[in-house]
């Protein structure tokens, strides 16, 4: 990035690589904390996916701030001239050192903590009517525990108390507190109200209520709030549209397709029997899939039916015979892109690509109330810049 800036080169592809590299590091922390997700369209799977997208937004804001800091140092204002390259790189590296090291460590640790506590929160909610509706605040119990957190240690709260759930950990950077299920019947007066608990927190730390930690991140479905972003990301949608495959130095499909095998289609699949391949979840409303990273997604029966009749089963579309390839494309994609069509607002489109000698197979997914949902699958009619653009999450070696 520093070299490209100093040489006045286009940095858009490098920005994309930085966003993805940092995002995936934070997502690794979130995933390690979250653990196993119970189902395909469950509250915990929806929350996790929204948090993952939130980390891409956050990393984009950080890359934007890093870029601004670097650019600001290009000109020596006292001399009114461009700094020598060695001086520019030295000053820029000094300015962004915290962003690359100390801050990233803190952000990674927060991602782990949010993952752990959010997963527990959604499990507790799912067991509220069968196990217990009460939770108990628990600190790490050592000398590093903050005073305001120590005063809540052992206190019992009701999961239905919205004010109490604003105290759901983490309650600060480096917070190691947690809620655990309270499996006994509380005595009269033993359950503390959330408002009283908040007063305790604020009496010990007047900044807590304004700290961006007076929220339940599992309920908010964000690791970082917009107020914690490093910079405004309103310009990100346009940047994503500019992050085309050529900016990542990727080759055109035309240049390497001769090295690939043609797709193998099962000609015995017809519009009349393709429905046999739709394996419903026990709910009966969708078919579940997983991608290469363990992300869970659904294809609704309504959407399946829509894409396996009429014009979609004609030779030019052939969706019914392409359908069996969805599982392999998701699990072994050649490229995965995150992009957005209009406003960002936490909603990315996920695009999975598989290259064959004779075609490019595309699967587009979006966030919905059901979680990550497969919206369509199809053969790309042409290779253009709009097909391969955005944040490049994964690429196969070519």
C-alpha atoms as a printed R data frame, in Angstrom:
    type eleno elety resid chain resno       x       y       z
1   ATOM     1    CA   UNK     A     1   0.000   0.000   0.000
2   ATOM     2    CA   UNK     A     2   2.781   2.428   0.919
3   ATOM     3    CA   UNK     A     3   4.657   1.779  -2.309
4   ATOM     4    CA   UNK     A     4   1.515   2.156  -4.412
5   ATOM     5    CA   UNK     A     5   0.608   5.441  -2.730
6   ATOM     6    CA   UNK     A     6   4.071   6.904  -3.158
7   ATOM     7    CA   UNK     A     7   4.117   5.862  -6.817
8   ATOM     8    CA   UNK     A     8   0.600   7.278  -7.372
9   ATOM     9    CA   UNK     A     9  -0.771   3.881  -8.387
10  ATOM    10    CA   UNK     A    10  -4.342   2.609  -8.070
11  ATOM    11    CA   UNK     A    11  -4.746   1.131  -4.571
12  ATOM    12    CA   UNK     A    12  -8.271  -0.292  -4.834
13  ATOM    13    CA   UNK     A    13  -7.166  -3.931  -5.129
14  ATOM    14    CA   UNK     A    14  -4.721  -3.569  -2.243
15  ATOM    15    CA   UNK     A    15  -7.474  -2.021  -0.136
16  ATOM    16    CA   UNK     A    16  -9.659  -5.041  -0.869
17  ATOM    17    CA   UNK     A    17  -6.893  -7.420   0.161
18  ATOM    18    CA   UNK     A    18  -6.301  -5.519   3.425
19  ATOM    19    CA   UNK     A    19 -10.008  -5.493   4.299
20  ATOM    20    CA   UNK     A    20 -10.312  -9.223   3.695
21  ATOM    21    CA   UNK     A    21  -7.079 -10.169   5.506
22  ATOM    22    CA   UNK     A    22  -8.038  -8.218   8.612
23  ATOM    23    CA   UNK     A    23 -11.680  -9.335   8.484
24  ATOM    24    CA   UNK     A    24 -10.762 -13.012   8.270
25  ATOM    25    CA   UNK     A    25  -8.451 -12.651  11.270
26  ATOM    26    CA   UNK     A    26 -11.265 -11.150  13.348
27  ATOM    27    CA   UNK     A    27 -13.755 -13.703  12.024
28  ATOM    28    CA   UNK     A    28 -11.392 -16.449  13.146
29  ATOM    29    CA   UNK     A    29 -11.687 -15.048  16.666
30  ATOM    30    CA   UNK     A    30 -15.472 -14.715  16.439
31  ATOM    31    CA   UNK     A    31 -15.822 -18.258  15.163
32  ATOM    32    CA   UNK     A    32 -13.555 -19.722  17.843
33  ATOM    33    CA   UNK     A    33 -15.665 -18.027  20.506
34  ATOM    34    CA   UNK     A    34 -19.005 -18.896  18.935
35  ATOM    35    CA   UNK     A    35 -18.366 -22.604  18.609
36  ATOM    36    CA   UNK     A    36 -20.877 -24.923  16.947
37  ATOM    37    CA   UNK     A    37 -24.001 -23.348  15.474
38  ATOM    38    CA   UNK     A    38 -27.063 -25.436  16.178
39  ATOM    39    CA   UNK     A    39 -29.086 -25.114  12.995
40  ATOM    40    CA   UNK     A    40 -29.575 -23.500   9.609
41  ATOM    41    CA   UNK     A    41 -32.147 -20.773  10.215
42  ATOM    42    CA   UNK     A    42 -31.852 -20.496  13.983
43  ATOM    43    CA   UNK     A    43 -31.354 -17.196  15.872
44  ATOM    44    CA   UNK     A    44 -27.726 -18.054  16.632
45  ATOM    45    CA   UNK     A    45 -26.879 -18.777  12.976
46  ATOM    46    CA   UNK     A    46 -28.516 -15.521  11.864
47  ATOM    47    CA   UNK     A    47 -26.685 -13.532  14.549
48  ATOM    48    CA   UNK     A    48 -23.348 -15.110  13.648
49  ATOM    49    CA   UNK     A    49 -23.663 -14.333   9.945
50  ATOM    50    CA   UNK     A    50 -24.657 -10.727  10.610
51  ATOM    51    CA   UNK     A    51 -21.669 -10.392  12.950
52  ATOM    52    CA   UNK     A    52 -19.386 -11.769  10.250
53  ATOM    53    CA   UNK     A    53 -20.637  -9.162   7.789
54  ATOM    54    CA   UNK     A    54 -20.246  -6.512  10.507
55  ATOM    55    CA   UNK     A    55 -16.554  -7.403  10.758
56  ATOM    56    CA   UNK     A    56 -16.100  -6.753   7.044
57  ATOM    57    CA   UNK     A    57 -17.696  -3.330   7.478
58  ATOM    58    CA   UNK     A    58 -15.510  -2.614  10.491
59  ATOM    59    CA   UNK     A    59 -12.340  -3.677   8.684
60  ATOM    60    CA   UNK     A    60 -13.314  -1.520   5.717
61  ATOM    61    CA   UNK     A    61 -13.568   1.488   8.045
62  ATOM    62    CA   UNK     A    62 -10.166   0.669   9.494
63  ATOM    63    CA   UNK     A    63  -8.552   0.324   6.075
64  ATOM    64    CA   UNK     A    64 -10.082   3.663   5.087
65  ATOM    65    CA   UNK     A    65  -8.604   5.296   8.196
66  ATOM    66    CA   UNK     A    66  -5.240   3.679   7.551
67  ATOM    67    CA   UNK     A    67  -5.279   4.916   3.951
68  ATOM    68    CA   UNK     A    68  -6.141   8.471   5.034
69  ATOM    69    CA   UNK     A    69  -3.322   8.483   7.582
70  ATOM    70    CA   UNK     A    70  -0.825   7.296   4.975
71  ATOM    71    CA   UNK     A    71  -1.993   9.755   2.324
72  ATOM    72    CA   UNK     A    72  -1.745  12.657   4.744
73  ATOM    73    CA   UNK     A    73   1.971  11.993   5.148
74  ATOM    74    CA   UNK     A    74   2.826  11.991   1.444
75  ATOM    75    CA   UNK     A    75   3.354  15.754   1.427
76  ATOM    76    CA   UNK     A    76   5.856  17.508   3.659
77  ATOM    77    CA   UNK     A    77   3.752  20.549   4.500
78  ATOM    78    CA   UNK     A    78   6.740  22.578   5.723
79  ATOM    79    CA   UNK     A    79   8.601  22.107   2.450
80  ATOM    80    CA   UNK     A    80   5.456  21.855   0.304
81  ATOM    81    CA   UNK     A    81   6.835  18.843  -1.554
82  ATOM    82    CA   UNK     A    82   6.437  15.078  -1.705
83  ATOM    83    CA   UNK     A    83   8.512  13.333   0.923
84  ATOM    84    CA   UNK     A    84  11.308  10.962  -0.127
85  ATOM    85    CA   UNK     A    85   9.985   7.389  -0.266
86  ATOM    86    CA   UNK     A    86  12.087   6.134   2.660
87  ATOM    87    CA   UNK     A    87  10.992   9.009   4.898
88  ATOM    88    CA   UNK     A    88   7.338   8.586   3.890
89  ATOM    89    CA   UNK     A    89   7.351   4.852   4.653
90  ATOM    90    CA   UNK     A    90   9.092   5.354   7.997
91  ATOM    91    CA   UNK     A    91   6.616   7.999   9.184
92  ATOM    92    CA   UNK     A    92   3.598   6.104   7.853
93  ATOM    93    CA   UNK     A    93   4.627   2.848   9.520
94  ATOM    94    CA   UNK     A    94   5.066   4.681  12.803
95  ATOM    95    CA   UNK     A    95   1.616   6.270  12.536
96  ATOM    96    CA   UNK     A    96  -0.232   3.037  11.737
97  ATOM    97    CA   UNK     A    97   1.765   0.757  14.044
98  ATOM    98    CA   UNK     A    98  -0.984   0.686  16.667
99  ATOM    99    CA   UNK     A    99  -3.644  -0.056  14.036
100 ATOM   100    CA   UNK     A   100  -1.669  -3.046  12.794
101 ATOM   101    CA   UNK     A   101  -0.610  -4.434  16.171
102 ATOM   102    CA   UNK     A   102  -2.043  -3.289  19.512
103 ATOM   103    CA   UNK     A   103  -5.492  -2.330  18.249
104 ATOM   104    CA   UNK     A   104  -5.802  -5.472  16.155
105 ATOM   105    CA   UNK     A   105  -4.994  -7.638  19.194
106 ATOM   106    CA   UNK     A   106  -7.648  -5.833  21.247
107 ATOM   107    CA   UNK     A   107 -10.181  -6.191  18.422
108 ATOM   108    CA   UNK     A   108  -9.401  -9.890  18.020
109 ATOM   109    CA   UNK     A   109  -9.891 -10.512  21.743
110 ATOM   110    CA   UNK     A   110 -13.198  -8.631  21.659
111 ATOM   111    CA   UNK     A   111 -14.333 -10.747  18.697
112 ATOM   112    CA   UNK     A   112 -13.621 -13.916  20.700
113 ATOM   113    CA   UNK     A   113 -15.480 -12.589  23.755
114 ATOM   114    CA   UNK     A   114 -18.468 -11.462  21.702
115 ATOM   115    CA   UNK     A   115 -18.603 -14.863  20.010
116 ATOM   116    CA   UNK     A   116 -18.543 -16.742  23.316
117 ATOM   117    CA   UNK     A   117 -21.144 -14.595  25.037
118 ATOM   118    CA   UNK     A   118 -23.453 -14.236  22.042
119 ATOM   119    CA   UNK     A   119 -23.556 -17.989  21.488
120 ATOM   120    CA   UNK     A   120 -24.407 -18.485  25.172
121 ATOM   121    CA   UNK     A   121 -27.073 -15.781  25.030
122 ATOM   122    CA   UNK     A   122 -28.916 -17.401  22.139
123 ATOM   123    CA   UNK     A   123 -28.661 -20.831  23.763
124 ATOM   124    CA   UNK     A   124 -30.047 -19.440  27.023
125 ATOM   125    CA   UNK     A   125 -32.949 -17.821  25.158
126 ATOM   126    CA   UNK     A   126 -33.764 -21.093  23.409
127 ATOM   127    CA   UNK     A   127 -33.834 -22.847  26.810
128 ATOM   128    CA   UNK     A   128 -35.654 -20.083  28.692
129 ATOM   129    CA   UNK     A   129 -38.937 -22.008  28.898
130 ATOM   130    CA   UNK     A   130 -37.445 -25.472  29.353
131 ATOM   131    CA   UNK     A   131 -34.359 -25.015  31.548
132 ATOM   132    CA   UNK     A   132 -34.393 -21.638  33.289
133 ATOM   133    CA   UNK     A   133 -35.191 -18.003  32.589
134 ATOM   134    CA   UNK     A   134 -32.566 -16.768  35.061
135 ATOM   135    CA   UNK     A   135 -28.883 -16.015  34.583
136 ATOM   136    CA   UNK     A   136 -26.116 -15.122  37.022
137 ATOM   137    CA   UNK     A   137 -23.324 -12.620  36.443
138 ATOM   138    CA   UNK     A   138 -19.880 -14.142  36.907
139 ATOM   139    CA   UNK     A   139 -16.472 -12.448  36.796
140 ATOM   140    CA   UNK     A   140 -13.071 -14.071  36.357
141 ATOM   141    CA   UNK     A   141 -12.584 -13.614  40.110
142 ATOM   142    CA   UNK     A   142  -9.040 -12.233  40.107
143 ATOM   143    CA   UNK     A   143  -7.336  -8.895  40.790
144 ATOM   144    CA   UNK     A   144  -7.798  -7.737  37.182
145 ATOM   145    CA   UNK     A   145 -11.586  -7.575  37.506
146 ATOM   146    CA   UNK     A   146 -12.900  -4.000  37.321
147 ATOM   147    CA   UNK     A   147 -14.681  -2.636  40.404
148 ATOM   148    CA   UNK     A   148 -18.000  -2.110  38.646
149 ATOM   149    CA   UNK     A   149 -17.927  -5.681  37.302
150 ATOM   150    CA   UNK     A   150 -16.979  -7.120  40.695
151 ATOM   151    CA   UNK     A   151 -20.050  -5.506  42.260
152 ATOM   152    CA   UNK     A   152 -22.283  -7.492  39.898
153 ATOM   153    CA   UNK     A   153 -20.552 -10.807  40.581
154 ATOM   154    CA   UNK     A   154 -23.109 -13.403  41.682
155 ATOM   155    CA   UNK     A   155 -26.125 -11.202  40.959
156 ATOM   156    CA   UNK     A   156 -29.132 -12.919  39.402
157 ATOM   157    CA   UNK     A   157 -31.119 -11.477  36.474
158 ATOM   158    CA   UNK     A   158 -34.125 -12.438  34.386
159 ATOM   159    CA   UNK     A   159 -33.560 -13.007  30.672
160 ATOM   160    CA   UNK     A   160 -36.803 -11.124  30.004
161 ATOM   161    CA   UNK     A   161 -35.470  -7.968  31.671
162 ATOM   162    CA   UNK     A   162 -34.380  -5.880  28.677
163 ATOM   163    CA   UNK     A   163 -32.452  -3.423  30.842
164 ATOM   164    CA   UNK     A   164 -30.574  -6.283  32.500
165 ATOM   165    CA   UNK     A   165 -29.635  -7.724  29.118
166 ATOM   166    CA   UNK     A   166 -27.844  -4.453  28.285
167 ATOM   167    CA   UNK     A   167 -25.307  -5.659  30.856
168 ATOM   168    CA   UNK     A   168 -24.594  -8.797  28.863
169 ATOM   169    CA   UNK     A   169 -20.788  -9.195  28.642
170 ATOM   170    CA   UNK     A   170 -18.364  -8.137  27.406
171 ATOM   171    CA   UNK     A   171 -18.748  -4.862  29.282
172 ATOM   172    CA   UNK     A   172 -15.497  -3.339  28.091
173 ATOM   173    CA   UNK     A   173 -12.337  -4.166  26.166
174 ATOM   174    CA   UNK     A   174 -10.627  -7.097  27.849
175 ATOM   175    CA   UNK     A   175 -13.740  -7.974  29.875
176 ATOM   176    CA   UNK     A   176 -13.750 -11.676  30.827
177 ATOM   177    CA   UNK     A   177 -17.140 -11.706  32.549
178 ATOM   178    CA   UNK     A   178 -20.013 -13.954  31.518
179 ATOM   179    CA   UNK     A   179 -23.570 -14.870  32.349
180 ATOM   180    CA   UNK     A   180 -24.237 -18.449  33.402
181 ATOM   181    CA   UNK     A   181 -27.582 -20.159  33.766
182 ATOM   182    CA   UNK     A   182 -29.052 -20.059  37.281
183 ATOM   183    CA   UNK     A   183 -30.842 -23.373  37.740
184 ATOM   184    CA   UNK     A   184 -32.356 -22.812  41.186
185 ATOM   185    CA   UNK     A   185 -35.544 -20.956  42.033
186 ATOM   186    CA   UNK     A   186 -34.534 -17.465  43.209
187 ATOM   187    CA   UNK     A   187 -35.710 -16.326  46.620
188 ATOM   188    CA   UNK     A   188 -37.892 -13.233  47.004
189 ATOM   189    CA   UNK     A   189 -35.856 -10.133  46.247
190 ATOM   190    CA   UNK     A   190 -32.903 -12.135  44.975
191 ATOM   191    CA   UNK     A   191 -33.376 -11.170  41.314
192 ATOM   192    CA   UNK     A   192 -31.814  -7.771  40.605
193 ATOM   193    CA   UNK     A   193 -33.434  -5.393  38.146
194 ATOM   194    CA   UNK     A   194 -31.423  -4.199  35.189
195 ATOM   195    CA   UNK     A   195 -31.951  -0.557  36.074
196 ATOM   196    CA   UNK     A   196 -30.459  -1.059  39.555
197 ATOM   197    CA   UNK     A   197 -27.506  -2.933  38.050
198 ATOM   198    CA   UNK     A   198 -26.906  -0.125  35.561
199 ATOM   199    CA   UNK     A   199 -26.855   2.388  38.402
200 ATOM   200    CA   UNK     A   200 -24.170   0.291  40.073
201 ATOM   201    CA   UNK     A   201 -22.113   0.210  36.883
202 ATOM   202    CA   UNK     A   202 -22.432   3.958  36.389
203 ATOM   203    CA   UNK     A   203 -21.634   4.766  40.032
204 ATOM   204    CA   UNK     A   204 -18.272   3.040  39.621
205 ATOM   205    CA   UNK     A   205 -17.642   4.105  36.027
206 ATOM   206    CA   UNK     A   206 -19.477   7.217  34.888
207 ATOM   207    CA   UNK     A   207 -18.435   6.533  31.278
208 ATOM   208    CA   UNK     A   208 -19.983   3.061  31.072
209 ATOM   209    CA   UNK     A   209 -23.360   4.249  29.789
210 ATOM   210    CA   UNK     A   210 -21.607   6.105  26.948
211 ATOM   211    CA   UNK     A   211 -18.934   3.511  26.272
212 ATOM   212    CA   UNK     A   212 -20.646   1.507  23.490
213 ATOM   213    CA   UNK     A   213 -20.614  -1.427  25.914
214 ATOM   214    CA   UNK     A   214 -24.030  -0.769  27.459
215 ATOM   215    CA   UNK     A   215 -25.560  -3.067  24.848
216 ATOM   216    CA   UNK     A   216 -26.148  -6.747  24.269
217 ATOM   217    CA   UNK     A   217 -24.084  -7.512  21.182
218 ATOM   218    CA   UNK     A   218 -25.746 -10.885  20.759
219 ATOM   219    CA   UNK     A   219 -29.090  -9.128  20.500
220 ATOM   220    CA   UNK     A   220 -27.682  -6.310  18.358
221 ATOM   221    CA   UNK     A   221 -25.932  -8.888  16.149
222 ATOM   222    CA   UNK     A   222 -22.825  -6.731  15.856
223 ATOM   223    CA   UNK     A   223 -19.288  -7.152  17.147
224 ATOM   224    CA   UNK     A   224 -18.570  -3.448  16.674
225 ATOM   225    CA   UNK     A   225 -21.164  -0.683  16.726
226 ATOM   226    CA   UNK     A   226 -21.115   1.987  14.039
227 ATOM   227    CA   UNK     A   227 -19.774   4.423  16.674
228 ATOM   228    CA   UNK     A   228 -16.730   2.167  17.079
229 ATOM   229    CA   UNK     A   229 -15.883   2.259  13.384
230 ATOM   230    CA   UNK     A   230 -12.686   4.113  12.479
231 ATOM   231    CA   UNK     A   231 -14.257   6.084   9.649
232 ATOM   232    CA   UNK     A   232 -17.414   6.603   7.626
233 ATOM   233    CA   UNK     A   233 -18.026   3.806   5.108
234 ATOM   234    CA   UNK     A   234 -20.729   5.470   3.001
235 ATOM   235    CA   UNK     A   235 -18.400   5.335   0.018
236 ATOM   236    CA   UNK     A   236 -17.785   1.600   0.345
237 ATOM   237    CA   UNK     A   237 -20.502   0.391  -2.077
238 ATOM   238    CA   UNK     A   238 -18.867   2.308  -4.934
239 ATOM   239    CA   UNK     A   239 -15.442   1.021  -3.932
240 ATOM   240    CA   UNK     A   240 -16.738  -2.546  -3.943
241 ATOM   241    CA   UNK     A   241 -18.027  -2.060  -7.469
242 ATOM   242    CA   UNK     A   242 -14.579  -0.799  -8.464
243 ATOM   243    CA   UNK     A   243 -12.805  -3.812  -6.907
244 ATOM   244    CA   UNK     A   244 -13.020  -5.863 -10.080
245 ATOM   245    CA   UNK     A   245 -11.021  -9.050 -10.661
246 ATOM   246    CA   UNK     A   246  -8.372  -7.283 -12.737
247 ATOM   247    CA   UNK     A   247  -7.542  -5.039  -9.737
248 ATOM   248    CA   UNK     A   248  -6.588  -8.237  -7.889
249 ATOM   249    CA   UNK     A   249  -4.359  -9.317 -10.791
250 ATOM   250    CA   UNK     A   250  -6.653 -12.254 -11.522
251 ATOM   251    CA   UNK     A   251  -6.719 -13.784 -14.983
252 ATOM   252    CA   UNK     A   252  -9.706 -13.849 -17.278
253 ATOM   253    CA   UNK     A   253 -11.511 -17.182 -17.443
254 ATOM   254    CA   UNK     A   254 -10.918 -17.239 -21.174
255 ATOM   255    CA   UNK     A   255  -7.166 -17.416 -20.561
256 ATOM   256    CA   UNK     A   256  -7.222 -20.563 -18.395
257 ATOM   257    CA   UNK     A   257 -10.445 -22.426 -19.215
258 ATOM   258    CA   UNK     A   258  -8.605 -24.739 -21.641
259 ATOM   259    CA   UNK     A   259  -6.852 -26.283 -18.623
260 ATOM   260    CA   UNK     A   260 -10.167 -27.187 -16.963
261 ATOM   261    CA   UNK     A   261 -12.594 -30.065 -17.358
262 ATOM   262    CA   UNK     A   262 -16.083 -29.474 -18.762
263 ATOM   263    CA   UNK     A   263 -18.984 -29.663 -16.370
264 ATOM   264    CA   UNK     A   264 -20.646 -33.063 -16.043
265 ATOM   265    CA   UNK     A   265 -24.438 -32.895 -16.183
266 ATOM   266    CA   UNK     A   266 -26.850 -35.675 -15.366
267 ATOM   267    CA   UNK     A   267 -29.149 -35.805 -18.371
268 ATOM   268    CA   UNK     A   268 -31.560 -38.104 -16.544
269 ATOM   269    CA   UNK     A   269 -32.665 -35.153 -14.394
270 ATOM   270    CA   UNK     A   270 -35.849 -33.696 -15.855
271 ATOM   271    CA   UNK     A   271 -38.254 -30.961 -14.817
272 ATOM   272    CA   UNK     A   272 -40.596 -33.714 -13.650
273 ATOM   273    CA   UNK     A   273 -38.172 -35.552 -11.349
274 ATOM   274    CA   UNK     A   274 -35.806 -32.789 -10.150
275 ATOM   275    CA   UNK     A   275 -37.944 -32.252  -7.014
276 ATOM   276    CA   UNK     A   276 -36.642 -35.608  -5.757
277 ATOM   277    CA   UNK     A   277 -33.249 -33.922  -5.239
278 ATOM   278    CA   UNK     A   278 -34.693 -31.306  -2.883
279 ATOM   279    CA   UNK     A   279 -33.940 -32.798   0.536
280 ATOM   280    CA   UNK     A   280 -36.035 -30.895   3.042
281 ATOM   281    CA   UNK     A   281 -34.887 -30.006   6.516
282 ATOM   282    CA   UNK     A   282 -37.034 -31.446   9.302
283 ATOM   283    CA   UNK     A   283 -38.973 -28.166   9.275
284 ATOM   284    CA   UNK     A   284 -40.025 -28.971   5.718
285 ATOM   285    CA   UNK     A   285 -39.513 -25.412   4.494
286 ATOM   286    CA   UNK     A   286 -35.973 -25.460   3.126
287 ATOM   287    CA   UNK     A   287 -32.885 -27.466   2.170
288 ATOM   288    CA   UNK     A   288 -29.733 -26.748   4.150
289 ATOM   289    CA   UNK     A   289 -26.220 -26.297   2.736
290 ATOM   290    CA   UNK     A   290 -22.760 -25.507   4.141
291 ATOM   291    CA   UNK     A   291 -19.898 -23.735   2.428
292 ATOM   292    CA   UNK     A   292 -16.129 -24.235   2.619
293 ATOM   293    CA   UNK     A   293 -15.881 -22.225   5.858
294 ATOM   294    CA   UNK     A   294 -18.759 -23.952   7.606
295 ATOM   295    CA   UNK     A   295 -21.229 -21.120   6.929
296 ATOM   296    CA   UNK     A   296 -24.774 -22.461   6.948
297 ATOM   297    CA   UNK     A   297 -27.298 -21.339   4.381
298 ATOM   298    CA   UNK     A   298 -30.759 -22.307   3.202
299 ATOM   299    CA   UNK     A   299 -32.577 -22.725  -0.091
300 ATOM   300    CA   UNK     A   300 -36.309 -22.344   0.398
301 ATOM   301    CA   UNK     A   301 -38.706 -24.723  -1.283
302 ATOM   302    CA   UNK     A   302 -40.496 -21.768  -2.848
303 ATOM   303    CA   UNK     A   303 -37.264 -20.522  -4.412
304 ATOM   304    CA   UNK     A   304 -36.325 -24.012  -5.594
305 ATOM   305    CA   UNK     A   305 -39.706 -24.479  -7.265
306 ATOM   306    CA   UNK     A   306 -39.469 -21.066  -8.930
307 ATOM   307    CA   UNK     A   307 -36.081 -21.878 -10.502
308 ATOM   308    CA   UNK     A   308 -36.926 -25.404 -11.697
309 ATOM   309    CA   UNK     A   309 -39.835 -24.721 -14.024
310 ATOM   310    CA   UNK     A   310 -40.788 -22.584 -16.998
311 ATOM   311    CA   UNK     A   311 -37.970 -20.707 -18.706
312 ATOM   312    CA   UNK     A   312 -35.425 -21.952 -16.139
313 ATOM   313    CA   UNK     A   313 -35.561 -25.554 -17.377
314 ATOM   314    CA   UNK     A   314 -35.081 -24.694 -21.035
315 ATOM   315    CA   UNK     A   315 -31.712 -25.517 -22.623
316 ATOM   316    CA   UNK     A   316 -30.386 -21.965 -22.297
317 ATOM   317    CA   UNK     A   317 -30.844 -22.045 -18.495
318 ATOM   318    CA   UNK     A   318 -30.871 -25.735 -17.538
319 ATOM   319    CA   UNK     A   319 -31.261 -24.979 -13.827
320 ATOM   320    CA   UNK     A   320 -32.625 -28.432 -12.988
321 ATOM   321    CA   UNK     A   321 -29.446 -30.187 -14.185
322 ATOM   322    CA   UNK     A   322 -27.187 -27.530 -12.637
323 ATOM   323    CA   UNK     A   323 -28.870 -27.943  -9.245
324 ATOM   324    CA   UNK     A   324 -26.823 -31.000  -8.070
325 ATOM   325    CA   UNK     A   325 -23.645 -28.919  -8.451
326 ATOM   326    CA   UNK     A   326 -24.656 -26.372  -5.797
327 ATOM   327    CA   UNK     A   327 -23.197 -28.425  -2.961
328 ATOM   328    CA   UNK     A   328 -19.786 -28.740  -4.658
329 ATOM   329    CA   UNK     A   329 -19.631 -25.077  -5.717
330 ATOM   330    CA   UNK     A   330 -20.286 -23.939  -2.137
331 ATOM   331    CA   UNK     A   331 -17.849 -26.400  -0.603
332 ATOM   332    CA   UNK     A   332 -15.104 -26.110  -3.245
333 ATOM   333    CA   UNK     A   333 -15.510 -22.690  -4.874
334 ATOM   334    CA   UNK     A   334 -12.853 -21.257  -7.144
335 ATOM   335    CA   UNK     A   335 -13.719 -17.724  -6.032
336 ATOM   336    CA   UNK     A   336 -15.922 -16.172  -3.369
337 ATOM   337    CA   UNK     A   337 -16.885 -12.501  -3.507
338 ATOM   338    CA   UNK     A   338 -18.720 -10.169  -1.148
339 ATOM   339    CA   UNK     A   339 -20.292  -7.161  -2.774
340 ATOM   340    CA   UNK     A   340 -23.332  -4.937  -2.513
341 ATOM   341    CA   UNK     A   341 -25.609  -3.479  -5.125
342 ATOM   342    CA   UNK     A   342 -26.751  -0.263  -3.484
343 ATOM   343    CA   UNK     A   343 -26.498   0.857   0.145
344 ATOM   344    CA   UNK     A   344 -24.294  -1.229   2.399
345 ATOM   345    CA   UNK     A   345 -26.266  -1.173   5.658
346 ATOM   346    CA   UNK     A   346 -24.759  -4.444   6.856
347 ATOM   347    CA   UNK     A   347 -26.119  -6.440   3.912
348 ATOM   348    CA   UNK     A   348 -23.667  -8.071   1.547
349 ATOM   349    CA   UNK     A   349 -24.359 -10.316  -1.388
350 ATOM   350    CA   UNK     A   350 -22.213 -13.439  -1.334
351 ATOM   351    CA   UNK     A   351 -21.210 -14.843  -4.722
352 ATOM   352    CA   UNK     A   352 -19.624 -18.281  -5.228
353 ATOM   353    CA   UNK     A   353 -18.009 -19.127  -8.570
354 ATOM   354    CA   UNK     A   354 -16.843 -22.412 -10.069
355 ATOM   355    CA   UNK     A   355 -14.930 -22.433 -13.338
356 ATOM   356    CA   UNK     A   356 -15.257 -25.202 -15.908
357 ATOM   357    CA   UNK     A   357 -13.939 -25.582 -19.436
358 ATOM   358    CA   UNK     A   358 -17.342 -24.789 -20.921
359 ATOM   359    CA   UNK     A   359 -19.040 -22.521 -18.383
360 ATOM   360    CA   UNK     A   360 -18.893 -20.531 -15.149
361 ATOM   361    CA   UNK     A   361 -21.380 -21.631 -12.499
362 ATOM   362    CA   UNK     A   362 -22.612 -18.885 -10.153
363 ATOM   363    CA   UNK     A   363 -24.433 -19.058  -6.819
364 ATOM   364    CA   UNK     A   364 -25.695 -15.812  -5.287
365 ATOM   365    CA   UNK     A   365 -26.663 -15.629  -1.595
366 ATOM   366    CA   UNK     A   366 -28.153 -12.831   0.477
367 ATOM   367    CA   UNK     A   367 -29.102 -12.218   4.083
368 ATOM   368    CA   UNK     A   368 -32.791 -12.577   4.887
369 ATOM   369    CA   UNK     A   369 -34.930 -13.190   7.948
370 ATOM   370    CA   UNK     A   370 -34.065 -16.856   7.432
371 ATOM   371    CA   UNK     A   371 -30.323 -16.179   7.631
372 ATOM   372    CA   UNK     A   372 -27.947 -16.644   4.710
373 ATOM   373    CA   UNK     A   373 -30.163 -17.684   1.824
374 ATOM   374    CA   UNK     A   374 -29.368 -19.039  -1.634
375 ATOM   375    CA   UNK     A   375 -31.269 -16.736  -3.963
376 ATOM   376    CA   UNK     A   376 -30.277 -18.220  -7.305
377 ATOM   377    CA   UNK     A   377 -27.852 -20.456  -9.186
378 ATOM   378    CA   UNK     A   378 -27.056 -20.136 -12.877
379 ATOM   379    CA   UNK     A   379 -24.530 -20.306 -15.686
380 ATOM   380    CA   UNK     A   380 -22.891 -16.928 -16.325
381 ATOM   381    CA   UNK     A   381 -23.881 -15.792 -19.803
382 ATOM   382    CA   UNK     A   382 -20.675 -13.786 -20.193
383 ATOM   383    CA   UNK     A   383 -17.519 -12.924 -18.312
384 ATOM   384    CA   UNK     A   384 -17.401  -9.232 -17.480
385 ATOM   385    CA   UNK     A   385 -16.215  -6.981 -14.667
386 ATOM   386    CA   UNK     A   386 -19.589  -7.148 -12.918
387 ATOM   387    CA   UNK     A   387 -19.341 -10.917 -12.513
388 ATOM   388    CA   UNK     A   388 -16.168 -10.902 -10.424
389 ATOM   389    CA   UNK     A   389 -16.016  -7.859  -8.174
390 ATOM   390    CA   UNK     A   390 -16.080  -6.813  -4.537
391 ATOM   391    CA   UNK     A   391 -14.134  -8.238  -1.621
392 ATOM   392    CA   UNK     A   392 -12.316 -11.384  -2.743
393 ATOM   393    CA   UNK     A   393 -12.647 -13.834   0.152
394 ATOM   394    CA   UNK     A   394 -11.259 -16.882  -1.529
395 ATOM   395    CA   UNK     A   395  -9.490 -17.772  -4.732
396 ATOM   396    CA   UNK     A   396  -8.274 -21.113  -6.005
397 ATOM   397    CA   UNK     A   397  -4.753 -21.398  -7.348
398 ATOM   398    CA   UNK     A   398  -4.628 -21.134 -11.107
